[in-house]
Tab-separated table of C-alpha atoms in Angstrom:
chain	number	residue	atom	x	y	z
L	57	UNK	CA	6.094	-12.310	-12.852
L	58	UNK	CA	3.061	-12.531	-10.519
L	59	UNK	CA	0.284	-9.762	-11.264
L	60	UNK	CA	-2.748	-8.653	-9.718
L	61	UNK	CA	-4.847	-7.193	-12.528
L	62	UNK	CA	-7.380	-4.144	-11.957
L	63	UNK	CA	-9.576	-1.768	-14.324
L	64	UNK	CA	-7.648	1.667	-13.653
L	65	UNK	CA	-11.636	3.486	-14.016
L	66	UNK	CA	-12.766	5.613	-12.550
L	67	UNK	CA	-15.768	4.027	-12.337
L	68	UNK	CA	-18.456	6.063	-11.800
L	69	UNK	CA	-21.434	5.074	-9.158
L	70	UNK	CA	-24.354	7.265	-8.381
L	71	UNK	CA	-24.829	7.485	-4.550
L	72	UNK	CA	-26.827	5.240	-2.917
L	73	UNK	CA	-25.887	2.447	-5.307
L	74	UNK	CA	-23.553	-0.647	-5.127
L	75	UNK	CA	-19.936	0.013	-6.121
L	76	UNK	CA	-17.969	-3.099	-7.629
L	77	UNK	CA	-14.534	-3.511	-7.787
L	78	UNK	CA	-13.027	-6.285	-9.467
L	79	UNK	CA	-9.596	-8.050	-9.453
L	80	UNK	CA	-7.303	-10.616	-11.060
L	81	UNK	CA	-4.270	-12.140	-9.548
L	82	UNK	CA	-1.748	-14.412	-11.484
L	83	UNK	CA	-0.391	-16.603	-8.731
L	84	UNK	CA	-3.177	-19.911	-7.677
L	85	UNK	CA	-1.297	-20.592	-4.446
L	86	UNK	CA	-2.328	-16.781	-3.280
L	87	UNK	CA	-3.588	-17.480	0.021
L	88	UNK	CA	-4.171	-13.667	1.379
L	89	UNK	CA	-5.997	-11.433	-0.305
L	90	UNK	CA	-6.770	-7.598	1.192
L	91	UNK	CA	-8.405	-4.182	-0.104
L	92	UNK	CA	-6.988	-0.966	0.464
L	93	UNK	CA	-8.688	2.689	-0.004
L	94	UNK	CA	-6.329	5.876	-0.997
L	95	UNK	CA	-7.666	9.064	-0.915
L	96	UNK	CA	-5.824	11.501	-2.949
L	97	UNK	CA	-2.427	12.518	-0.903
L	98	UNK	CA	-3.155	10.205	1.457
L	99	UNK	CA	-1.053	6.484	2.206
L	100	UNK	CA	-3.427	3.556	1.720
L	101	UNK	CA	-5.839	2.252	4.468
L	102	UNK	CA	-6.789	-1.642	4.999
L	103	UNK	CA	-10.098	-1.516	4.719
L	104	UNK	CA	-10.975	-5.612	4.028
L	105	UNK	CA	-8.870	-8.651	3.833
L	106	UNK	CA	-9.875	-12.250	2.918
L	107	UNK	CA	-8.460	-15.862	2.859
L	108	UNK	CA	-11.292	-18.189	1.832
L	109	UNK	CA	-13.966	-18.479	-0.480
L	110	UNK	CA	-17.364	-16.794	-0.668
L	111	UNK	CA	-18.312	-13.458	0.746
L	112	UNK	CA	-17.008	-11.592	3.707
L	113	UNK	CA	-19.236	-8.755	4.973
L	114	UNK	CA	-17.966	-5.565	6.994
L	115	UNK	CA	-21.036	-3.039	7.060
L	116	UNK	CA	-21.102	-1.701	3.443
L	117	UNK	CA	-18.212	-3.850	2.972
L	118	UNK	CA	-18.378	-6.900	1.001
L	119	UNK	CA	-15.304	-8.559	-0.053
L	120	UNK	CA	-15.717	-11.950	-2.394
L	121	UNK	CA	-13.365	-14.577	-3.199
L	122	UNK	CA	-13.298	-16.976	-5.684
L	123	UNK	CA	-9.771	-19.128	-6.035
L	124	UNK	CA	-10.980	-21.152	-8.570
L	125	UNK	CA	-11.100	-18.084	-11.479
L	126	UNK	CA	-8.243	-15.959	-9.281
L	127	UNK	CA	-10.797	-13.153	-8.884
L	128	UNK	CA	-11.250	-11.338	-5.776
L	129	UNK	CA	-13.553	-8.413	-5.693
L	130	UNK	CA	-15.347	-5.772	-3.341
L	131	UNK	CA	-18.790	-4.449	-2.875
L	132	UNK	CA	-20.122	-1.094	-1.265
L	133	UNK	CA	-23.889	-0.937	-0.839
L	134	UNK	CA	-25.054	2.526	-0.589
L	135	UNK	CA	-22.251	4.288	-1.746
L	136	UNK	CA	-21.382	7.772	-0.312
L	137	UNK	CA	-19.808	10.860	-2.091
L	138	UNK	CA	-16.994	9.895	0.831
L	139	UNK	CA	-16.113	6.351	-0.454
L	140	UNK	CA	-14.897	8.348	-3.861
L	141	UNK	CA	-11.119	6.831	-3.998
L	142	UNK	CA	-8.767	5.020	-5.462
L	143	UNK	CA	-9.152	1.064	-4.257
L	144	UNK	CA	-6.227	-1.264	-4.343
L	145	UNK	CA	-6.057	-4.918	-4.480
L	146	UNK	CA	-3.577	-6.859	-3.042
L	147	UNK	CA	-2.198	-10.110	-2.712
L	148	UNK	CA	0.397	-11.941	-0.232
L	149	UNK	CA	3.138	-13.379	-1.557
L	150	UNK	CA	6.705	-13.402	-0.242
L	151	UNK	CA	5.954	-9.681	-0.656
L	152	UNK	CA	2.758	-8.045	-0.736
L	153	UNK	CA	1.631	-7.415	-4.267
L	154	UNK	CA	-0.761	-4.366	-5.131
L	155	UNK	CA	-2.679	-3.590	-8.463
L	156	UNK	CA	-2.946	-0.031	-9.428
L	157	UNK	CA	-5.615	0.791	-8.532
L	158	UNK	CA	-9.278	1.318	-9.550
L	159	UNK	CA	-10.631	4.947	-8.748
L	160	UNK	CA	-14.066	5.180	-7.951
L	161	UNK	CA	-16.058	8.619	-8.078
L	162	UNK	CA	-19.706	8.771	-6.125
L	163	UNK	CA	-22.150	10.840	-8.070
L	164	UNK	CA	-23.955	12.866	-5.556
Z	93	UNK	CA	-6.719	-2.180	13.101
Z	94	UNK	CA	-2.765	-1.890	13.603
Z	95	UNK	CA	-0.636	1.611	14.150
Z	96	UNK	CA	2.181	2.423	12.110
Z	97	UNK	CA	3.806	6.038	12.426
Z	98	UNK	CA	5.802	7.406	9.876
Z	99	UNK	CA	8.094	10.611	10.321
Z	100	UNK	CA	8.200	13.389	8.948
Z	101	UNK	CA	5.185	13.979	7.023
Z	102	UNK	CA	6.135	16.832	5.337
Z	103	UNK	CA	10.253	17.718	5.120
Z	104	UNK	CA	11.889	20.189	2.461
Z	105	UNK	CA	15.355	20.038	2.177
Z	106	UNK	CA	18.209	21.723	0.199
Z	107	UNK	CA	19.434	19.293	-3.117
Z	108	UNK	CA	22.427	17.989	-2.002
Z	109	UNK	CA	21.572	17.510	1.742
Z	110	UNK	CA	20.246	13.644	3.219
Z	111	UNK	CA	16.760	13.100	4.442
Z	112	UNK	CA	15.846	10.108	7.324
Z	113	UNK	CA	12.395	9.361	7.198
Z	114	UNK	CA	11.283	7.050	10.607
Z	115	UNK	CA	8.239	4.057	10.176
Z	116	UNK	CA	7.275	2.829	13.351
Z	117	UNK	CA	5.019	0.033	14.172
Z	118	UNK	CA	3.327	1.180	17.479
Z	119	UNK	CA	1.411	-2.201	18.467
Z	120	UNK	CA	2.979	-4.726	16.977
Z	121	UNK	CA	6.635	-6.478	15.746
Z	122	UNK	CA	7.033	-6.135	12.488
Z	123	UNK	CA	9.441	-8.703	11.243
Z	124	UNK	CA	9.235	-7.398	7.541
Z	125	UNK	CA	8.850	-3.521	6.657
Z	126	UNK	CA	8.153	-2.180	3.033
Z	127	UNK	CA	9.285	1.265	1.454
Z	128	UNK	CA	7.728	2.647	-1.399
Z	129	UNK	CA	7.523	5.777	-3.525
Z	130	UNK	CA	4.175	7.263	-5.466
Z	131	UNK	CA	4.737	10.146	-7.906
Z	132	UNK	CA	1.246	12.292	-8.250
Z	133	UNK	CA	-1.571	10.588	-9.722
Z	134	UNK	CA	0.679	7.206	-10.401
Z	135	UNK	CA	0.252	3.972	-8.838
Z	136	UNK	CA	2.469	2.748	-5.450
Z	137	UNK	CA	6.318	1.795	-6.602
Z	138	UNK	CA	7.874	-0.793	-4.098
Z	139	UNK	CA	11.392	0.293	-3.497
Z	140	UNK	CA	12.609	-2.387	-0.986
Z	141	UNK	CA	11.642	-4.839	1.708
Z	142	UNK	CA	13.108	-3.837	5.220
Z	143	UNK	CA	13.817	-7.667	7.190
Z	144	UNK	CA	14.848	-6.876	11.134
Z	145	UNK	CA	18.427	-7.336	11.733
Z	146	UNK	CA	19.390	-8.642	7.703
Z	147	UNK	CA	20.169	-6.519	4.636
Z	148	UNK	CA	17.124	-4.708	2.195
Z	149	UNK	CA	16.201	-6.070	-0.826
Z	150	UNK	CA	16.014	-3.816	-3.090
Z	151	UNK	CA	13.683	-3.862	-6.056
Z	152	UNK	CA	15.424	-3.178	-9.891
Z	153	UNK	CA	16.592	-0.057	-10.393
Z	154	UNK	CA	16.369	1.253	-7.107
Z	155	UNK	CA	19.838	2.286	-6.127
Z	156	UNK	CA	20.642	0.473	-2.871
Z	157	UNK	CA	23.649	3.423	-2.359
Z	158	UNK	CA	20.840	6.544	-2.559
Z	159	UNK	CA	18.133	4.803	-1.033
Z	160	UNK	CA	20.081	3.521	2.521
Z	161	UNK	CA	17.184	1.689	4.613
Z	162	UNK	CA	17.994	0.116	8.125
Z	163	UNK	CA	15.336	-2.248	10.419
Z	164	UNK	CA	17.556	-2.198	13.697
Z	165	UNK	CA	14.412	-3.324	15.837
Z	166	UNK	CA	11.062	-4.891	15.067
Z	167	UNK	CA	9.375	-1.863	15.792
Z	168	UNK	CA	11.743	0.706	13.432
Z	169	UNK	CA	12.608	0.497	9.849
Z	170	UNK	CA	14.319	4.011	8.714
Z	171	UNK	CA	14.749	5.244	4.978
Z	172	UNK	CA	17.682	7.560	4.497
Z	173	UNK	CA	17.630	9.237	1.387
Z	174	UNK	CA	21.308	10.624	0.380
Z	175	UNK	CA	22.350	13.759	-1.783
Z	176	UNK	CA	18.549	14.476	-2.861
Z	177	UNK	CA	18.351	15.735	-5.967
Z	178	UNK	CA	15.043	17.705	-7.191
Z	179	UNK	CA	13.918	14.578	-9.027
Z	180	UNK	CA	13.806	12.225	-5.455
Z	181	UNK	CA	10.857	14.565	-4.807
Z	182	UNK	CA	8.025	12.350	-4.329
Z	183	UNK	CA	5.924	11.029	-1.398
Z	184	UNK	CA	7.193	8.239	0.214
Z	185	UNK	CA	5.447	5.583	2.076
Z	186	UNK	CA	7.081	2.856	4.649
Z	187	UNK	CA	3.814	-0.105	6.229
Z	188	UNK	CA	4.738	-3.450	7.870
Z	189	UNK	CA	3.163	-6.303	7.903
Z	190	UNK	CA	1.467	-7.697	10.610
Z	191	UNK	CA	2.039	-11.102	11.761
Z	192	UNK	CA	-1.782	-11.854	12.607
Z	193	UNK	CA	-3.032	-11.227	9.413
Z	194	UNK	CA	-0.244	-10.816	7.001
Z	195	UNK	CA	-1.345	-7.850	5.705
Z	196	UNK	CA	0.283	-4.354	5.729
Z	197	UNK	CA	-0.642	-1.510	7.614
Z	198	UNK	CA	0.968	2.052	5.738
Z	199	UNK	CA	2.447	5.178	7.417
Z	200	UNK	CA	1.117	8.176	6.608
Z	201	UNK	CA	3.764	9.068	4.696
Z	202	UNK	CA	5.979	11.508	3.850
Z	203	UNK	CA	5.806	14.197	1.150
Z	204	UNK	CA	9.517	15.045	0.318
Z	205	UNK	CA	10.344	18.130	-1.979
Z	206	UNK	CA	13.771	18.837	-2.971
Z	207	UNK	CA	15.189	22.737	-3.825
């Protein structure tokens, strides 16, 4: 069964400060790896996706890879009360496969 | 990034009755098409992978007779869910993956309740 592994939270962040998001995935031949925000109610938005190793920047968007330990994770530099969410990981396999989520709440 | 429509957002309907929910993929052909379900404050459920012109796959336990899914084009994947009962209430979510980057792009979904 092929997994992608994240801390449920929330994890709290006061604003202003880096948020970091971590995931696991099961599966070494994972070649596509992407990160989703859900507000509540709302469907999931693609927000970052990456395929090789290192760091991938998108404004306050940082998304690092690292194949070797299966990790993948995500970075937001001066978070805002608006980036509070719930932040998926997923990974593309025949199917795309999500974690459950990690919510994230923004002290103001 | 890419444009996928889903319809209805929002439909009530009388237990009993069938609901068709539309996913459309506005700028690109989407080959493969995914349904899912997410009950409040729950994690995202696959329920089946739409392929264009070839039968679902459904995922275990999802019955393939209630949940009746059809990707006629490469632009339209529909969900047809038959004789709702109050516990098939639930917000339901089609996306498709992009070719380019083989990621999905999600509907906006559609909150179903069932009286």
């Amino acid at each position: 069964q092929k997994e992608v592994e994240q801390n449920s939270g929330p994890l709290s962040v006061p604003e202003g400060a880096i948020a970091s998001l971590n995931c696991t995935y099961s599966d070494r031949g994972s070649q596509s790896f992407f990160w989703y925000r859900q507000y509540s109610g709302k469907s999931p938005e693609l927000i970052m996706f990456i395929y090789s190793n290192g760091d991938k920047e998108d404004g306050r968007f940082t998304a690092q890879l690292n194949k070797a330990s299966q990790y993948v994770s995500l970075l937001i530099r001066d978070s805002q009360p608006s980036d509070s969410a719930t932040y998926l990981c997923a990974v593309k396999d025949d199917k795309i496969i999500f974690g459950k989520g990690t919510r994230l709440h923004i002290l103001p | 990034g890419a444009v996928v429509s889903q319809h209805p957002s929002r439909v009530i309907c009388k237990s009993g009755t069938s609901v068709k929910i539309e996913c459309r993929s506005l700028d690109f052909q989407a080959t493969t098409m995914f349904w899912y379900r997410q009950f409040p404050k729950q994690s995202l459920m696959l329920m089946a992978t739409s392929n264009e012109g070839s039968k679902a796959t459904y995922e275990q336990g999802v019955e393939k007779d209630k949940f009746l899914i059809n990707h006629a084009s490469l632009t339209l994947s529909t969900l047809t869910v038959t004789s709702a009962h109050p516990e098939d209430s639930s917000f339901y979510i089609c996306s498709a993956r992009d070719p380019l980057i083989q990621g999905a792009f999600f509907g906006q979904g559609t909150r179903l309740t069932v009286v």
